Coordinates of C-alpha atoms and ligand atoms in Angstrom, one line a residue:
M9 CA 42.6 -0.6 20.2
K10 CA 40.7 -3.7 19.2
R11 CA 42.5 -6.9 20.1
T12 CA 43.9 -9.1 17.3
R13 CA 43.2 -12.8 17.8
V14 CA 46.2 -15.0 18.0
D15 CA 45.2 -17.1 15.0
A16 CA 44.8 -14.0 12.9
A17 CA 48.2 -12.7 14.0
L18 CA 49.9 -16.0 13.3
N19 CA 48.3 -16.2 9.8
A20 CA 49.0 -12.5 9.0
E21 CA 50.0 -11.7 5.4
S22 CA 52.4 -9.0 6.5
A23 CA 53.9 -7.4 9.5
M24 CA 51.7 -5.1 11.6
P25 CA 53.1 -1.9 13.0
E26 CA 50.6 -1.9 15.9
L27 CA 48.5 -4.6 17.5
V28 CA 47.0 -5.6 20.9
I29 CA 47.0 -9.3 21.9
K30 CA 44.9 -10.4 24.9
G31 CA 45.1 -13.9 26.3
W32 CA 46.5 -16.2 29.0
V33 CA 50.1 -16.7 29.7
R34 CA 51.3 -20.2 29.0
T35 CA 55.0 -19.6 29.9
K36 CA 57.2 -16.8 30.8
R37 CA 61.0 -16.8 30.6
D38 CA 63.1 -13.9 31.8
S39 CA 66.5 -13.0 30.4
K40 CA 68.8 -10.1 31.0
G41 CA 67.1 -7.0 29.7
F42 CA 64.0 -8.8 28.2
S43 CA 61.4 -11.5 28.7
F44 CA 59.8 -14.1 26.5
L45 CA 56.1 -14.9 26.9
E46 CA 53.9 -17.5 25.2
I47 CA 50.3 -16.3 25.0
N48 CA 47.3 -18.4 24.1
D49 CA 43.8 -16.9 23.6
G50 CA 41.9 -20.1 22.6
S51 CA 41.6 -19.0 19.0
C52 CA 43.9 -21.8 17.9
L53 CA 46.2 -24.4 19.3
K54 CA 49.4 -22.4 18.8
N55 CA 50.6 -19.7 21.2
I56 CA 52.1 -16.5 20.0
Q57 CA 55.5 -15.6 21.2
V58 CA 56.1 -12.2 22.7
V59 CA 59.5 -10.6 23.3
I60 CA 59.3 -7.6 25.5
D61 CA 62.2 -5.4 26.6
H62 CA 62.5 -4.5 30.2
T63 CA 61.8 -1.0 31.4
P64 CA 61.2 -0.3 35.1
E65 CA 57.4 -0.1 34.5
I66 CA 57.3 -3.3 32.4
E67 CA 59.4 -5.2 34.9
A68 CA 57.1 -4.2 37.7
V69 CA 54.2 -5.7 35.8
L70 CA 56.1 -8.8 34.7
E71 CA 57.0 -9.6 38.3
Q72 CA 53.3 -10.2 39.0
I73 CA 52.8 -12.4 35.9
G74 CA 53.1 -16.1 35.7
T75 CA 51.5 -19.1 34.0
G76 CA 47.7 -18.7 33.9
A77 CA 47.5 -14.9 34.2
A78 CA 45.3 -13.0 31.8
V79 CA 47.2 -10.2 30.1
S80 CA 47.0 -7.5 27.4
I81 CA 50.1 -6.9 25.3
S82 CA 50.6 -4.0 22.9
G83 CA 53.3 -3.9 20.4
E84 CA 54.1 -4.7 16.7
L85 CA 53.9 -7.9 14.7
V86 CA 57.4 -8.7 13.3
E87 CA 59.0 -11.6 11.5
S88 CA 60.3 -14.0 14.0
P89 CA 64.0 -14.8 13.9
G90 CA 63.3 -18.0 15.9
K91 CA 62.4 -21.3 14.5
G92 CA 58.9 -22.7 14.4
Q93 CA 56.9 -19.5 13.9
K94 CA 56.7 -16.9 11.2
W95 CA 55.5 -14.1 13.3
E96 CA 56.1 -12.9 16.9
V97 CA 55.1 -9.8 18.8
R98 CA 57.7 -7.2 19.9
G99 CA 55.9 -5.9 22.9
N100 CA 56.1 -2.3 24.1
G101 CA 53.4 -2.4 26.8
I102 CA 51.9 -5.0 29.1
E103 CA 49.0 -5.0 31.4
L104 CA 47.9 -7.5 33.9
I105 CA 44.2 -8.2 33.4
G106 CA 43.8 -11.1 35.8
F107 CA 46.3 -12.4 38.3
A108 CA 46.9 -16.2 38.7
D109 CA 48.8 -17.2 41.9
P110 CA 51.6 -19.4 40.7
E111 CA 51.5 -21.2 44.0
S112 CA 48.0 -22.5 43.5
F113 CA 47.3 -22.4 39.8
P114 CA 47.0 -26.1 39.1
L115 CA 48.0 -26.2 35.4
Q116 CA 51.8 -26.3 35.4
K117 CA 54.0 -26.9 32.4
K118 CA 54.2 -30.7 32.8
R119 CA 51.8 -33.1 31.2
H120 CA 48.8 -33.8 33.4
T121 CA 46.7 -37.1 33.4
D122 CA 43.2 -37.1 32.0
E123 CA 42.0 -38.2 35.5
F124 CA 43.5 -35.2 37.1
L125 CA 42.2 -32.8 34.5
R126 CA 38.7 -34.3 34.9
S127 CA 38.9 -33.1 38.6
I128 CA 39.5 -29.6 37.3
A129 CA 37.1 -29.7 34.3
H130 CA 36.5 -25.9 34.8
L131 CA 40.2 -25.2 34.0
R132 CA 41.0 -28.0 31.5
P133 CA 40.0 -26.1 28.4
R134 CA 43.1 -24.0 29.1
T135 CA 45.3 -26.9 28.2
N136 CA 46.4 -27.6 24.6
K137 CA 44.5 -31.0 24.5
Y138 CA 41.2 -29.8 25.8
G139 CA 41.3 -26.5 24.0
A140 CA 41.7 -28.6 20.8
M141 CA 38.9 -30.9 21.9
F142 CA 36.4 -28.2 22.4
R143 CA 37.2 -26.4 19.3
I144 CA 36.7 -29.6 17.4
R145 CA 33.4 -30.2 19.3
S146 CA 32.2 -26.8 18.2
E147 CA 33.2 -27.4 14.6
L148 CA 31.6 -30.8 14.5
S149 CA 28.3 -29.2 15.7
W150 CA 28.4 -26.8 12.8
A151 CA 29.2 -29.7 10.4
V152 CA 26.0 -31.5 11.6
H153 CA 23.9 -28.5 10.7
Q154 CA 25.7 -27.9 7.4
F155 CA 25.2 -31.6 6.4
F156 CA 21.4 -31.5 6.9
R157 CA 21.0 -28.0 5.7
D158 CA 22.6 -28.9 2.4
K159 CA 20.1 -31.7 2.0
G160 CA 17.2 -29.3 2.7
Y161 CA 16.2 -31.0 6.0
Y162 CA 14.7 -28.7 8.7
Y163 CA 16.1 -28.4 12.2
V164 CA 13.3 -29.1 14.7
H165 CA 13.6 -28.2 18.4
T166 CA 12.0 -31.2 20.1
P167 CA 11.0 -30.9 23.8
I168 CA 13.4 -31.8 26.6
I169 CA 10.6 -32.4 29.1
T170 CA 8.3 -35.2 28.0
G171 CA 5.4 -37.4 29.2
S172 CA 6.3 -40.4 27.0
D173 CA 9.2 -42.9 27.1
C174 CA 10.5 -43.3 23.6
E175 CA 12.8 -46.2 24.1
G176 CA 10.7 -48.0 26.7
A177 CA 13.8 -48.9 28.7
G178 CA 12.7 -47.1 31.9
E179 CA 15.9 -45.2 32.1
M180 CA 14.4 -41.8 32.6
F181 CA 15.0 -39.0 35.0
R182 CA 11.9 -37.8 36.6
V183 CA 11.0 -34.1 36.4
T184 CA 9.0 -32.7 39.3
S185 CA 8.3 -29.4 41.0
L186 CA 7.4 -31.2 44.3
G187 CA 9.6 -30.9 47.3
Y188 CA 11.2 -33.8 49.2
E189 CA 8.4 -33.6 51.8
D190 CA 5.8 -34.2 49.1
L191 CA 7.4 -37.4 48.1
K192 CA 6.0 -39.1 51.2
K193 CA 2.4 -38.5 49.9
S194 CA 0.5 -41.1 47.9
T195 CA 1.3 -41.4 44.2
E196 CA -2.2 -40.0 43.3
E197 CA -1.7 -37.0 45.5
Q198 CA 1.7 -36.3 44.1
L199 CA 0.5 -36.5 40.5
E200 CA -2.4 -34.2 41.3
Q201 CA -0.1 -31.6 42.9
D202 CA 2.8 -31.9 40.5
F203 CA 3.5 -29.2 37.9
F204 CA 2.1 -31.1 34.9
G205 CA -0.4 -33.2 36.7
Q206 CA 1.1 -36.3 35.3
E207 CA 4.4 -38.2 35.2
S208 CA 7.0 -36.2 33.4
H209 CA 10.6 -36.9 32.5
L210 CA 13.7 -35.6 30.8
T211 CA 13.7 -36.9 27.2
V212 CA 15.8 -40.0 26.2
S213 CA 15.3 -39.2 22.5
G214 CA 13.5 -36.6 20.4
Q215 CA 12.5 -39.2 17.9
L216 CA 8.7 -39.4 18.5
S217 CA 8.3 -35.7 18.1
A218 CA 10.7 -35.6 15.1
E219 CA 8.5 -38.2 13.4
M220 CA 5.5 -35.9 13.5
F221 CA 7.6 -33.2 11.7
A222 CA 9.1 -35.6 9.1
L223 CA 5.5 -36.5 8.2
A224 CA 4.9 -32.8 7.6
L225 CA 8.1 -31.2 6.4
G226 CA 9.6 -34.2 4.6
G227 CA 13.1 -34.4 6.1
V228 CA 14.0 -33.0 9.5
Y229 CA 16.6 -33.5 12.3
T230 CA 16.9 -32.7 15.9
F231 CA 20.2 -32.1 17.7
G232 CA 20.0 -31.6 21.4
P233 CA 20.7 -32.9 24.8
T234 CA 19.2 -36.2 25.9
F235 CA 19.2 -37.9 29.3
R236 CA 19.5 -41.5 30.5
A237 CA 19.5 -42.7 34.0
E238 CA 21.2 -45.9 33.1
N239 CA 23.5 -46.9 35.9
S240 CA 26.2 -48.1 33.6
N241 CA 29.5 -46.6 34.6
T242 CA 31.3 -47.2 31.3
A243 CA 33.6 -45.1 29.3
R244 CA 30.9 -44.8 26.6
H245 CA 27.8 -43.8 28.6
A246 CA 26.9 -40.5 30.0
A247 CA 23.7 -39.5 31.8
E248 CA 23.5 -36.3 29.7
F249 CA 24.7 -36.5 26.1
W250 CA 23.8 -34.9 22.8
M251 CA 22.1 -36.8 20.0
V252 CA 21.7 -36.1 16.3
E253 CA 18.4 -37.5 15.1
P254 CA 17.3 -37.2 11.4
E255 CA 13.9 -38.4 10.5
V256 CA 12.9 -38.7 6.8
A257 CA 9.5 -39.4 5.1
F258 CA 9.3 -41.8 2.2
A259 CA 12.6 -43.4 3.2
D260 CA 13.1 -47.1 4.0
L261 CA 15.8 -48.9 5.9
N262 CA 18.2 -48.9 3.1
D263 CA 17.8 -45.2 2.6
N264 CA 18.4 -44.8 6.3
M265 CA 21.7 -46.8 6.2
D266 CA 22.8 -44.7 3.2
L267 CA 22.1 -41.5 5.1
G268 CA 24.0 -42.7 8.2
E269 CA 27.0 -43.8 6.2
E270 CA 27.1 -40.5 4.2
M271 CA 26.7 -38.4 7.3
I272 CA 29.6 -40.2 9.2
K273 CA 31.9 -39.7 6.2
Y274 CA 30.9 -36.1 5.8
L275 CA 31.5 -35.2 9.4
I276 CA 34.9 -36.8 9.5
G277 CA 35.9 -35.1 6.2
H278 CA 34.7 -31.8 7.4
V279 CA 36.6 -31.9 10.7
L280 CA 39.8 -33.2 9.1
D281 CA 39.5 -30.2 6.7
K282 CA 38.6 -27.5 9.2
C283 CA 40.5 -28.6 12.3
A284 CA 43.7 -30.0 10.8
Q285 CA 46.0 -28.5 13.5
D286 CA 43.8 -29.7 16.4
I287 CA 43.4 -33.1 15.0
E288 CA 47.1 -33.4 14.5
L289 CA 47.5 -33.1 18.3
F290 CA 45.3 -36.2 18.9
A291 CA 47.0 -38.1 16.1
K292 CA 50.4 -37.4 17.7
F293 CA 49.7 -37.7 21.4
V294 CA 46.5 -39.6 21.9
D295 CA 46.1 -42.2 19.2
K296 CA 49.0 -42.9 16.8
S297 CA 46.7 -44.9 14.5
L298 CA 44.0 -42.1 14.3
M299 CA 44.7 -40.9 10.8
P300 CA 44.7 -44.4 9.1
T301 CA 41.6 -45.3 11.1
L302 CA 39.7 -42.2 9.9
E303 CA 41.0 -42.6 6.3
N304 CA 39.9 -46.2 6.3
I305 CA 36.4 -45.1 7.3
L306 CA 36.3 -42.4 4.7
N307 CA 37.5 -44.7 1.9
N308 CA 35.5 -47.9 2.3
S309 CA 31.9 -48.6 2.0
F310 CA 30.4 -49.9 5.3
E311 CA 29.7 -53.6 5.6
R312 CA 26.0 -54.5 5.9
L313 CA 25.1 -57.6 7.7
P314 CA 21.8 -59.0 9.0
Y315 CA 21.7 -59.6 12.8
T316 CA 21.3 -63.4 12.3
E317 CA 24.5 -63.5 10.3
A318 CA 26.3 -61.4 12.8
I319 CA 25.3 -63.8 15.6
E320 CA 26.4 -66.8 13.6
L321 CA 29.7 -65.1 12.8
L322 CA 30.3 -64.2 16.4
S323 CA 29.4 -67.6 17.8
K324 CA 31.7 -69.4 15.4
C325 CA 34.7 -67.0 15.4
K326 CA 38.0 -67.9 17.0
K327 CA 37.4 -65.3 19.7
S328 CA 34.0 -66.6 20.7
K329 CA 35.2 -68.4 23.8
K330 CA 37.0 -65.3 25.0
F331 CA 33.9 -63.0 25.0
E332 CA 32.7 -62.2 28.5
Y333 CA 29.1 -62.5 27.2
K334 CA 27.9 -65.1 24.8
A335 CA 26.6 -63.9 21.4
E336 CA 23.2 -65.6 21.1
Y337 CA 20.1 -65.1 19.0
G338 CA 17.7 -63.0 20.9
L339 CA 20.2 -61.1 22.9
D340 CA 21.5 -57.6 22.3
L341 CA 25.1 -57.3 21.0
Q342 CA 27.6 -56.3 23.7
T343 CA 30.2 -53.7 23.1
E344 CA 32.9 -56.5 22.9
H345 CA 30.9 -58.1 20.0
E346 CA 30.3 -54.8 18.2
R347 CA 34.0 -54.0 18.4
Y348 CA 35.1 -57.4 17.3
L349 CA 32.9 -57.1 14.2
S350 CA 34.1 -53.7 13.1
E351 CA 37.6 -53.7 14.5
E352 CA 38.9 -57.2 14.0
H353 CA 36.7 -59.0 11.6
F354 CA 35.6 -56.5 8.9
K355 CA 38.2 -53.9 9.9
K356 CA 35.7 -51.1 9.0
P357 CA 32.3 -49.9 10.1
V358 CA 29.5 -52.5 10.0
I359 CA 25.8 -51.9 9.8
V360 CA 23.9 -54.7 11.5
Y361 CA 20.2 -54.8 10.6
D362 CA 17.0 -56.7 11.1
Y363 CA 17.1 -57.4 14.9
P364 CA 14.7 -59.7 16.8
V365 CA 11.5 -57.9 17.6
E366 CA 11.8 -58.9 21.3
I367 CA 14.8 -56.7 22.0
K368 CA 13.7 -53.5 20.2
P369 CA 11.2 -50.7 21.0
F370 CA 7.6 -50.6 19.9
Y371 CA 8.0 -48.1 17.0
M372 CA 10.2 -50.2 14.8
R373 CA 8.7 -51.6 11.6
L374 CA 7.8 -55.3 11.8
N375 CA 9.4 -57.3 8.9
D376 CA 7.3 -59.9 6.9
D377 CA 8.9 -62.7 8.9
E378 CA 7.2 -61.2 12.0
K379 CA 10.3 -62.2 13.9
T380 CA 12.5 -59.3 13.1
V381 CA 12.2 -55.5 12.8
G382 CA 13.7 -53.1 10.4
A383 CA 16.4 -51.8 12.8
M384 CA 19.9 -50.9 12.1
D385 CA 22.9 -50.1 14.2
I386 CA 26.2 -48.7 12.8
L387 CA 29.2 -50.1 14.7
V388 CA 32.6 -48.5 14.3
P389 CA 36.1 -49.5 15.4
R390 CA 36.9 -48.7 19.0
I391 CA 33.5 -47.3 19.9
G392 CA 31.1 -50.0 19.0
E393 CA 27.6 -48.6 18.5
L394 CA 27.7 -45.1 17.1
I395 CA 24.3 -45.0 15.5
G396 CA 21.0 -46.7 16.3
G397 CA 18.0 -46.3 14.0
S398 CA 15.1 -48.0 12.2
Q399 CA 12.4 -47.8 9.7
R400 CA 9.3 -46.8 11.7
E401 CA 6.1 -48.8 11.8
E402 CA 3.7 -46.8 9.6
R403 CA 0.8 -49.3 9.7
L404 CA -1.7 -48.3 12.4
D405 CA -3.0 -51.8 13.1
V406 CA 0.5 -53.3 13.5
L407 CA 1.6 -50.4 15.6
E408 CA -1.4 -50.6 18.0
R409 CA -0.8 -54.4 18.3
R410 CA 2.9 -53.8 19.2
I411 CA 2.0 -51.1 21.8
N412 CA -0.5 -53.5 23.4
E413 CA 1.9 -56.4 23.3
L414 CA 4.5 -54.4 25.2
G415 CA 2.0 -53.4 27.9
L416 CA 2.1 -49.7 27.0
E417 CA -1.0 -47.5 27.1
P418 CA -2.3 -46.6 23.6
E419 CA -4.0 -43.5 25.1
D420 CA -0.5 -42.2 26.1
Y421 CA 0.4 -42.3 22.4
W422 CA -2.8 -40.9 20.9
W423 CA -1.1 -38.1 19.1
Y424 CA 1.6 -40.4 17.8
L425 CA -1.0 -42.9 16.5
D426 CA -2.8 -40.0 14.8
S427 CA 0.1 -39.6 12.4
R428 CA -0.7 -43.2 11.3
R429 CA -4.4 -42.4 11.1
F430 CA -4.0 -39.4 8.8
G431 CA -1.8 -39.7 5.8
S432 CA 0.7 -42.2 7.2
A433 CA 3.8 -42.9 5.1
P434 CA 6.9 -45.0 5.3
H435 CA 9.6 -43.1 7.1
S436 CA 13.0 -43.8 8.8
G437 CA 15.5 -42.2 11.1
F438 CA 18.3 -42.8 13.5
G439 CA 20.1 -41.3 16.4
M440 CA 23.8 -40.7 16.5
G441 CA 25.6 -40.2 19.9
F442 CA 27.4 -36.9 19.3
E443 CA 30.0 -37.7 22.0
R444 CA 30.7 -41.1 20.5
M445 CA 31.3 -39.4 17.2
L446 CA 33.7 -37.0 18.8
M447 CA 35.5 -40.0 20.5
M448 CA 35.9 -41.6 17.2
I449 CA 37.3 -38.5 15.5
T450 CA 39.8 -37.8 18.2
G451 CA 40.7 -41.3 19.4
V452 CA 39.8 -40.3 23.0
T453 CA 38.6 -43.4 24.8
N454 CA 36.5 -41.9 27.7
I455 CA 33.3 -40.0 27.1
R456 CA 34.1 -37.8 30.1
D457 CA 36.8 -36.2 28.1
V458 CA 34.8 -35.1 25.2
I459 CA 32.0 -33.3 27.2
P460 CA 32.7 -29.9 28.8
F461 CA 31.2 -30.9 32.1
P462 CA 30.3 -34.7 32.1
R463 CA 27.4 -36.1 34.1
T464 CA 27.8 -39.7 35.1
P465 CA 26.5 -41.8 38.1
S466 CA 27.3 -40.1 41.4
S467 CA 29.2 -37.3 39.6
L468 CA 27.7 -33.9 39.3
D469 CA 30.5 -31.4 40.0
F470 CA 30.7 -28.1 38.1
Ligands
4AD517 O1 20.3 -46.5 20.1 P1 19.6 -45.4 20.8 O2 19.1 -45.7 22.2 O3 18.5 -44.9 19.9 C1 17.5 -44.1 20.1 O4 17.3 -43.4 21.1 C2 16.5 -43.8 19.0 N1 15.3 -43.2 19.5 C3 17.2 -42.9 18.0 C4 16.4 -42.6 16.8 O5 16.1 -43.6 16.0 N2 16.1 -41.4 16.5 O6 20.6 -44.2 20.9 C5 21.1 -43.6 19.8 C6 22.6 -43.4 20.0 C7 23.4 -44.6 20.2 O7 23.8 -45.3 19.1 C8 24.7 -44.0 20.9 O8 25.6 -43.6 20.0 C9 24.1 -42.9 21.7 O9 22.9 -42.5 21.1 N3 23.9 -43.2 23.1 C10 24.6 -42.7 24.1 N4 25.7 -41.9 24.1 C11 26.3 -41.6 25.3 N5 25.8 -42.0 26.5 C12 24.7 -42.8 26.6 N6 24.2 -43.1 27.7 C13 24.0 -43.2 25.3 N7 23.0 -43.9 25.0 C14 22.9 -43.9 23.7
MG518 MG1 20.9 -48.5 20.5

């Protein structure tokens, strides 16, 4: 018989004379003559309760079953006399699919710390919290596609291996087919013998490729893994993370801000709607102010503030002396500044725009003042920077000048520059850190706890 998922059984319209449930035992309690089991199959947060009468055969199986075991239970779905659930299973058969030794199975009934669960990342999806997290993560991915699809934007698969550095921050992982021995050879020799015959890296952003497609298909987005070898061991940075990057032709910086704000609100709304039960867990046990925070984001328009005014505000505010880093014109905003602006001052998301040209990459559009570029960052409470984007420099001469000023090789960007040679057009885009969005939606404060298997400096388990 085909198994019935636990979510389907719990939401059944009527009793079922026959069904099979397959899942993992969360708890087992034995009474005289019968046993209670709580079974979870990952289809939803809730377990289904099973009551099963003892027969000699059933008792023999039950003896080998403890928390963590995989089982199959056949029986009927009946109204539950107990509180807290409408339906339960009256079992009449039980089969042990996979034994779990109760002596060594690490997930016991008590609450475990996030640190401990990180050390068993392969088993943590079997807990309530991480089951909920990864169901939400899946739903949020779908929501990203839904949002852009409804707008008629096309999904582009941009390459993971690349020969160009989009952000110019030198935080790239090298890709090579050479062995350790070859690394002793001269650079020229290595490049000659290496797979691509040139330097190659894991991408830090799909933007440059996405721009080519925006200038052909109108509106596109890429959504894939990106890699950064920044050695910052923070709760917000991972070496491998997913980024959502829309790129839109005939759109300026304001259109870009509108799109970012609309997308953030859409994604929150979608998840609140589709994952209500799972979100409730986080609102109850992880962050008591989660719901008001999310509703506040949904119901207010984001503050929009030029960088110059943000610096002024930060250097004059009461808290300015308490910042670890000074907020000064010409320096990037630090997380503490970003959080102050959105969390304490405006108490809602803030879009800071028009950053000094010196601190931004070559592709951002130079403003008429020639001192700032059309960049925008969306800062949100508790996370800081969630989105980074810009209007792109569409003027060939200005772009070439910027590439030269930054000491980059124009030949490396010949194909990128071609797009400005042939039918160039104003266009804009941004990147949203998918994990940071997930942190915001769940109130979880460490990026390691929203990725199935996190990759951070000196940490590559699993
Ligand atoms: O601001 P970033 O560096 O922007 C870009 O890469 C642009 N090329 C994007 C574009 O315009 N298409 O990164 C974008 C976002 C950040 O705002 C942040 O949310 C996230 O990516 N991010 C990280 N998330 C986790 N770990 C890291 N190490 C991250 N670095 C950036
Ligand atoms: Mg950024």
